């Protein structure tokens, strides 16, 4: 057997065991409507559409938060049944149930109940909880305990009951801080089932001469947008057969006797007065559908009713029932409905004025709520909805909601402001640039060093206005940026929970960061995953500022790790958990720190779930960080009229190593090449090839670096040998895994460690020597070991710190230990626990 609506297939003997709801009734089974967060259309191999259950051979949408995949022309019929990742001021329940999603499982997936295979790459089969990952057959999942414990990753997941976000006017992309630069225009995908796709299907279907292809619209909204569905029916057919086929195309399971097809010509379709023309024709007798001149398009209309049964959902009143059914007639108003419903819910003693009736449209992309006027006639409202879209009626619910004095609190993180200003000065800038209303907007947190503030806004429309305006605003020629951030209620976090704060640099690692963002949003709560190109690390640290204990995972190269550690050092005093441990998923080119901490030479497609388990089991280690003071004594080049002042002292932080001379010169050439053609630098193989190329160009280069600098270690002068490069190393990995210090024992120096409070100083004689070190044939020239260094530059010299190069003017460079050691996570050697 096959369902003509959703293409569900079953053996005759298996029909009695079918538990999967058809797409036409799925909206009525949604417990709490939550819209999906669709990214741009893409091609997904071996995936199936949740609505029509067919393979995704053409471009399709996928939800960035859950496992929903859907065709572009099926997206309008998808349920608003995404994961509920936060509370929005209404829900107050702390118990979470499994969130089941059907299909798109691995063929090797095994049922938790019967232990048999439940996945398939041929059809949509099997069920998976999108929180804990438990797998089961469609016939088995109903006997699984309904409460979800979040599975193996429960200690790392930020529980949804601990997160509050008032998000009424914001799209899901904004709520989860998903970059819009990859997102298609919002209306483009609305027309994908319009004329171009329709004509292609028309050609395909019209090859059968005994069939007729018709365009079907489901209401005035579809006519305006030119969104239609194509149906194929016999050339000789009755009205009832065509109506049934039309309803089936829109996944409507109602009695076809309640609907009729209304025709209009192409001229009427293009007219501005479409609705009036259609209304005038409503009472005409259509007769046989296929007369001599067959119209191009038809529109589904619901026949008028004198009374109707509607469902009223009790929202979050905790009455122990899903909904109540109520019969309404032409005299029924919102107020009379509330009056009749309250006794059915056991609230007959309460005042009618304490309740309101809310109409909820459960669209797949947005859940829209509208409070109905007390005197509005319910039947008229139903008629208007059906006239707009018969499909929308299938996705519309009525909720009875108790009036509550819930305080709206929208938090916006605004960055890009001038640093080191007071709260009043930031408020004045925002008044001038954004015209903020101080009666509903207040500055709750100020980050002076970073030039950022957090705004608390008590009005949805004002929050939306500010958010959209910030994108086009610059202050001192620097663009502002705004991020919607949730509020984490620390008191609700379980004692054994240590949430993982994830930072991903999507530009690192040959753009693998994009896939990791998607995977981590699915495996964890998307509110704990932050994209570093969208406001940097500060919004993430602010969101977790009240969390008593958390860990950090940084997905990026060594430069990204340094960026996050630097931000952590600056904001540490404002965190309840002031010393979170930091793990690394190496996505860069060198990844030396990742190598030392056993996270590998670079990410090459490992299972993200296994990575999170490894982070959970990792060992806590300490690592030194170093402060480098750069004090130029001579003016920089390019001074006008010969009058210039020396560059002001600059302070940078170092985690891995600092190089002077040939090492920094190669890094600088690579940096310039990447700036000229950034699009080519998207793979480690290409990046290392460029390094080799610039190195070969310098192979005959001679530079007596030891004559251009002086070195002082722990207040003692150190005589330098004949070298071209001087390198200070904090970790036993340099230049993509090379051991520059070497493993030979030496009585002059202690064995290096990353937490010994000492730096090792090594020299290289040139490009050939560096190549030999890279190949493991030689080590560098050991020069010194200490905790305080002063380097005097007698002429401009290339300098690089953790891969960031520049030309440093003559002057002093002082290197010393930076504050407390940082807590890092080192991957455990032991096998993962299941």
Short mmCIF file of C-alpha atoms in Angstrom, two decimals, residues 515-745:
data_model
loop_
_atom_site.label_atom_id
_atom_site.label_comp_id
_atom_site.label_asym_id
_atom_site.label_seq_id
_atom_site.Cartn_x
_atom_site.Cartn_y
_atom_site.Cartn_z
CA UNK A 515 30.16 21.98 8.61
CA UNK A 516 31.32 21.92 12.23
CA UNK A 517 28.99 24.80 13.10
CA UNK A 518 26.05 22.79 11.77
CA UNK A 519 27.13 19.60 13.54
CA UNK A 520 27.70 21.23 16.93
CA UNK A 521 24.39 23.10 16.77
CA UNK A 522 22.65 19.75 16.28
CA UNK A 523 24.58 17.85 18.96
CA UNK A 524 24.42 20.59 21.61
CA UNK A 525 22.11 23.49 22.36
CA UNK A 526 22.69 26.00 19.51
CA UNK A 527 22.75 28.79 22.12
CA UNK A 528 26.17 27.52 23.28
CA UNK A 529 27.74 27.61 19.79
CA UNK A 530 29.20 30.95 18.64
CA UNK A 531 30.56 31.95 15.25
CA UNK A 532 33.69 34.07 15.73
CA UNK A 533 33.11 36.12 12.58
CA UNK A 534 29.90 37.41 14.18
CA UNK A 535 31.07 39.67 17.02
CA UNK A 536 34.14 37.69 18.14
CA UNK A 537 34.50 35.73 21.42
CA UNK A 538 33.02 38.40 23.71
CA UNK A 539 29.27 37.64 23.15
CA UNK A 540 29.92 34.01 24.07
CA UNK A 541 31.83 34.83 27.24
CA UNK A 542 29.18 37.37 28.25
CA UNK A 543 26.40 34.79 27.74
CA UNK A 544 28.27 32.36 30.03
CA UNK A 545 29.39 35.01 32.54
CA UNK A 546 27.07 33.72 35.29
CA UNK A 547 27.58 30.00 34.64
CA UNK A 548 29.37 28.58 37.71
CA UNK A 549 31.41 26.02 35.77
CA UNK A 550 31.99 25.64 32.03
CA UNK A 551 34.58 24.56 29.48
CA UNK A 552 35.56 26.09 26.14
CA UNK A 553 36.16 24.45 22.75
CA UNK A 554 37.93 26.61 20.15
CA UNK A 555 37.67 25.42 16.53
CA UNK A 556 40.31 27.21 14.50
CA UNK A 557 44.02 27.72 13.96
CA UNK A 558 46.61 28.84 16.51
CA UNK A 559 45.74 32.48 15.76
CA UNK A 560 42.08 31.82 16.60
CA UNK A 561 43.10 30.12 19.87
CA UNK A 562 45.23 33.12 20.79
CA UNK A 563 42.32 35.46 20.00
CA UNK A 564 39.99 33.56 22.33
CA UNK A 565 42.59 33.24 25.11
CA UNK A 566 43.29 36.97 24.85
CA UNK A 567 39.59 37.79 25.14
CA UNK A 568 39.30 35.40 28.11
CA UNK A 569 42.19 37.16 29.86
CA UNK A 570 40.52 40.55 29.40
CA UNK A 571 37.09 39.45 30.64
CA UNK A 572 38.21 36.91 33.25
CA UNK A 573 37.39 39.20 36.22
CA UNK A 574 33.75 39.43 35.09
CA UNK A 575 33.19 35.66 34.91
CA UNK A 576 31.86 33.58 37.79
CA UNK A 577 33.98 30.73 36.36
CA UNK A 578 37.15 32.77 35.95
CA UNK A 579 39.40 29.91 34.81
CA UNK A 580 37.53 27.72 32.31
CA UNK A 581 39.58 24.98 30.66
CA UNK A 582 40.10 25.35 26.91
CA UNK A 583 40.15 22.54 24.33
CA UNK A 584 41.22 22.90 20.70
CA UNK A 585 39.88 21.50 17.44
CA UNK A 586 42.73 22.46 15.07
CA UNK A 587 41.52 23.93 11.78
CA UNK A 588 44.51 26.08 10.80
CA UNK A 589 47.70 25.41 8.83
CA UNK A 590 50.34 24.89 11.54
CA UNK A 591 48.22 23.86 14.53
CA UNK A 592 51.28 23.56 16.79
CA UNK A 593 49.38 24.04 20.04
CA UNK A 594 46.81 21.44 18.95
CA UNK A 595 49.63 18.97 18.27
CA UNK A 596 51.19 19.49 21.72
CA UNK A 597 47.82 18.94 23.44
CA UNK A 598 47.23 15.74 21.37
CA UNK A 599 44.28 17.16 19.37
CA UNK A 600 46.11 16.33 16.15
CA UNK A 601 47.78 18.04 13.21
CA UNK A 602 44.46 19.24 11.81
CA UNK A 603 40.80 18.33 11.48
CA UNK A 604 40.20 15.86 8.67
CA UNK A 605 36.51 15.04 8.98
CA UNK A 606 36.34 13.11 12.27
CA UNK A 607 32.92 12.48 13.76
CA UNK A 608 31.93 15.64 15.73
CA UNK A 609 30.19 13.47 18.34
CA UNK A 610 33.49 11.64 19.07
CA UNK A 611 35.26 15.00 19.32
CA UNK A 612 32.82 16.15 22.01
CA UNK A 613 33.27 12.89 23.93
CA UNK A 614 37.05 13.41 23.77
CA UNK A 615 36.64 16.93 25.15
CA UNK A 616 34.51 15.56 27.97
CA UNK A 617 37.23 13.02 28.88
CA UNK A 618 40.24 15.34 28.36
CA UNK A 619 42.79 16.05 31.09
CA UNK A 620 43.25 19.51 32.58
CA UNK A 621 46.79 20.94 32.16
CA UNK A 622 48.35 24.35 32.77
CA UNK A 623 50.13 26.45 30.13
CA UNK A 624 52.28 29.57 30.39
CA UNK A 625 51.32 32.71 28.50
CA UNK A 626 53.71 35.54 27.81
CA UNK A 627 53.42 39.30 27.40
CA UNK A 628 55.56 41.02 24.76
CA UNK A 629 56.15 44.77 25.10
CA UNK A 630 57.22 46.41 21.84
CA UNK A 631 58.78 49.84 22.45
CA UNK A 632 60.09 51.48 19.29
CA UNK A 633 62.70 54.19 19.95
CA UNK A 634 62.79 55.53 16.38
CA UNK A 635 59.91 56.84 14.23
CA UNK A 636 58.28 54.50 11.76
CA UNK A 637 58.96 54.84 8.03
CA UNK A 638 56.78 57.10 5.93
CA UNK A 639 56.92 60.16 8.20
CA UNK A 640 55.71 63.33 6.50
CA UNK A 641 58.00 66.40 6.26
CA UNK A 642 60.64 64.53 8.21
CA UNK A 643 58.79 65.16 11.47
CA UNK A 644 57.45 62.10 13.29
CA UNK A 645 57.18 60.60 16.71
CA UNK A 646 58.13 57.07 17.69
CA UNK A 647 55.37 54.47 17.62
CA UNK A 648 53.63 54.18 20.99
CA UNK A 649 54.51 51.05 23.00
CA UNK A 650 52.46 48.02 21.96
CA UNK A 651 51.62 44.95 24.02
CA UNK A 652 50.84 41.57 22.45
CA UNK A 653 50.22 38.16 24.03
CA UNK A 654 52.15 35.03 23.06
CA UNK A 655 51.11 31.39 23.47
CA UNK A 656 53.35 29.39 21.13
CA UNK A 657 56.43 31.22 19.90
CA UNK A 658 57.91 34.53 18.83
CA UNK A 659 60.35 34.78 15.92
CA UNK A 660 62.75 37.48 14.71
CA UNK A 661 64.55 37.50 11.36
CA UNK A 662 64.19 34.90 8.61
CA UNK A 663 61.36 32.99 10.32
CA UNK A 664 59.23 36.14 10.56
CA UNK A 665 60.25 37.23 7.06
CA UNK A 666 58.80 34.05 5.53
CA UNK A 667 55.61 34.52 7.55
CA UNK A 668 55.36 38.11 6.31
CA UNK A 669 55.72 37.08 2.66
CA UNK A 670 53.07 34.39 3.15
CA UNK A 671 50.79 36.94 4.83
CA UNK A 672 51.15 39.34 1.89
CA UNK A 673 50.43 36.56 -0.62
CA UNK A 674 47.29 35.60 1.29
CA UNK A 675 46.07 39.21 1.40
CA UNK A 676 46.48 39.53 -2.38
CA UNK A 677 44.50 36.34 -3.21
CA UNK A 678 42.60 35.21 -0.09
CA UNK A 679 40.31 32.89 -2.09
CA UNK A 680 43.17 30.53 -2.92
CA UNK A 681 44.20 29.93 0.69
CA UNK A 682 41.50 27.45 1.66
CA UNK A 683 43.53 24.26 2.16
CA UNK A 684 46.51 23.27 4.28
CA UNK A 685 48.24 21.69 1.27
CA UNK A 686 48.15 24.93 -0.74
CA UNK A 687 49.19 27.02 2.28
CA UNK A 688 52.26 24.87 2.93
CA UNK A 689 53.10 25.00 -0.77
CA UNK A 690 53.21 28.79 -0.61
CA UNK A 691 55.47 28.60 2.46
CA UNK A 692 57.90 26.38 0.50
CA UNK A 693 57.80 28.77 -2.46
CA UNK A 694 58.63 31.89 -0.41
CA UNK A 695 61.32 29.88 1.42
CA UNK A 696 63.04 28.90 -1.83
CA UNK A 697 63.09 32.56 -2.86
CA UNK A 698 65.09 33.35 0.31
CA UNK A 699 67.46 30.39 0.11
CA UNK A 700 70.44 32.48 -1.01
CA UNK A 701 69.53 35.28 1.35
CA UNK A 702 72.21 36.22 3.89
CA UNK A 703 71.50 38.37 6.89
CA UNK A 704 73.68 38.77 9.92
CA UNK A 705 70.91 38.99 12.46
CA UNK A 706 73.31 38.57 15.40
CA UNK A 707 74.89 41.93 14.46
CA UNK A 708 71.49 43.71 14.34
CA UNK A 709 70.15 42.72 17.75
CA UNK A 710 71.28 42.31 21.35
CA UNK A 711 69.81 39.75 23.76
CA UNK A 712 69.52 39.92 27.53
CA UNK A 713 68.18 36.91 29.48
CA UNK A 714 67.23 37.30 33.16
CA UNK A 715 69.34 40.49 33.38
CA UNK A 716 72.39 38.79 31.79
CA UNK A 717 73.83 39.64 28.38
CA UNK A 718 73.93 36.64 26.02
CA UNK A 719 76.36 36.50 23.11
CA UNK A 720 74.61 35.37 19.94
CA UNK A 721 76.18 32.99 17.43
CA UNK A 722 76.07 33.68 13.68
CA UNK A 723 72.34 33.26 12.92
CA UNK A 724 69.63 34.56 10.60
CA UNK A 725 66.68 33.86 12.89
CA UNK A 726 66.03 34.01 16.63
CA UNK A 727 63.01 32.17 18.03
CA UNK A 728 61.49 32.12 21.54
CA UNK A 729 59.45 28.93 22.02
CA UNK A 730 56.87 28.16 24.74
CA UNK A 731 55.70 24.79 23.39
CA UNK A 732 57.67 21.85 21.92
CA UNK A 733 56.24 22.30 18.43
CA UNK A 734 57.19 24.88 15.82
CA UNK A 735 56.41 25.34 12.15
CA UNK A 736 53.76 22.61 11.83
CA UNK A 737 55.12 20.08 14.28
CA UNK A 738 58.92 20.45 14.14
CA UNK A 739 60.93 20.02 17.37
CA UNK A 740 63.15 23.10 17.24
CA UNK A 741 64.73 22.60 20.68
CA UNK A 742 65.51 18.92 20.09
CA UNK A 743 65.33 15.91 22.37
CA UNK A 744 69.00 15.60 23.32
CA UNK A 745 69.77 15.98 27.01
#
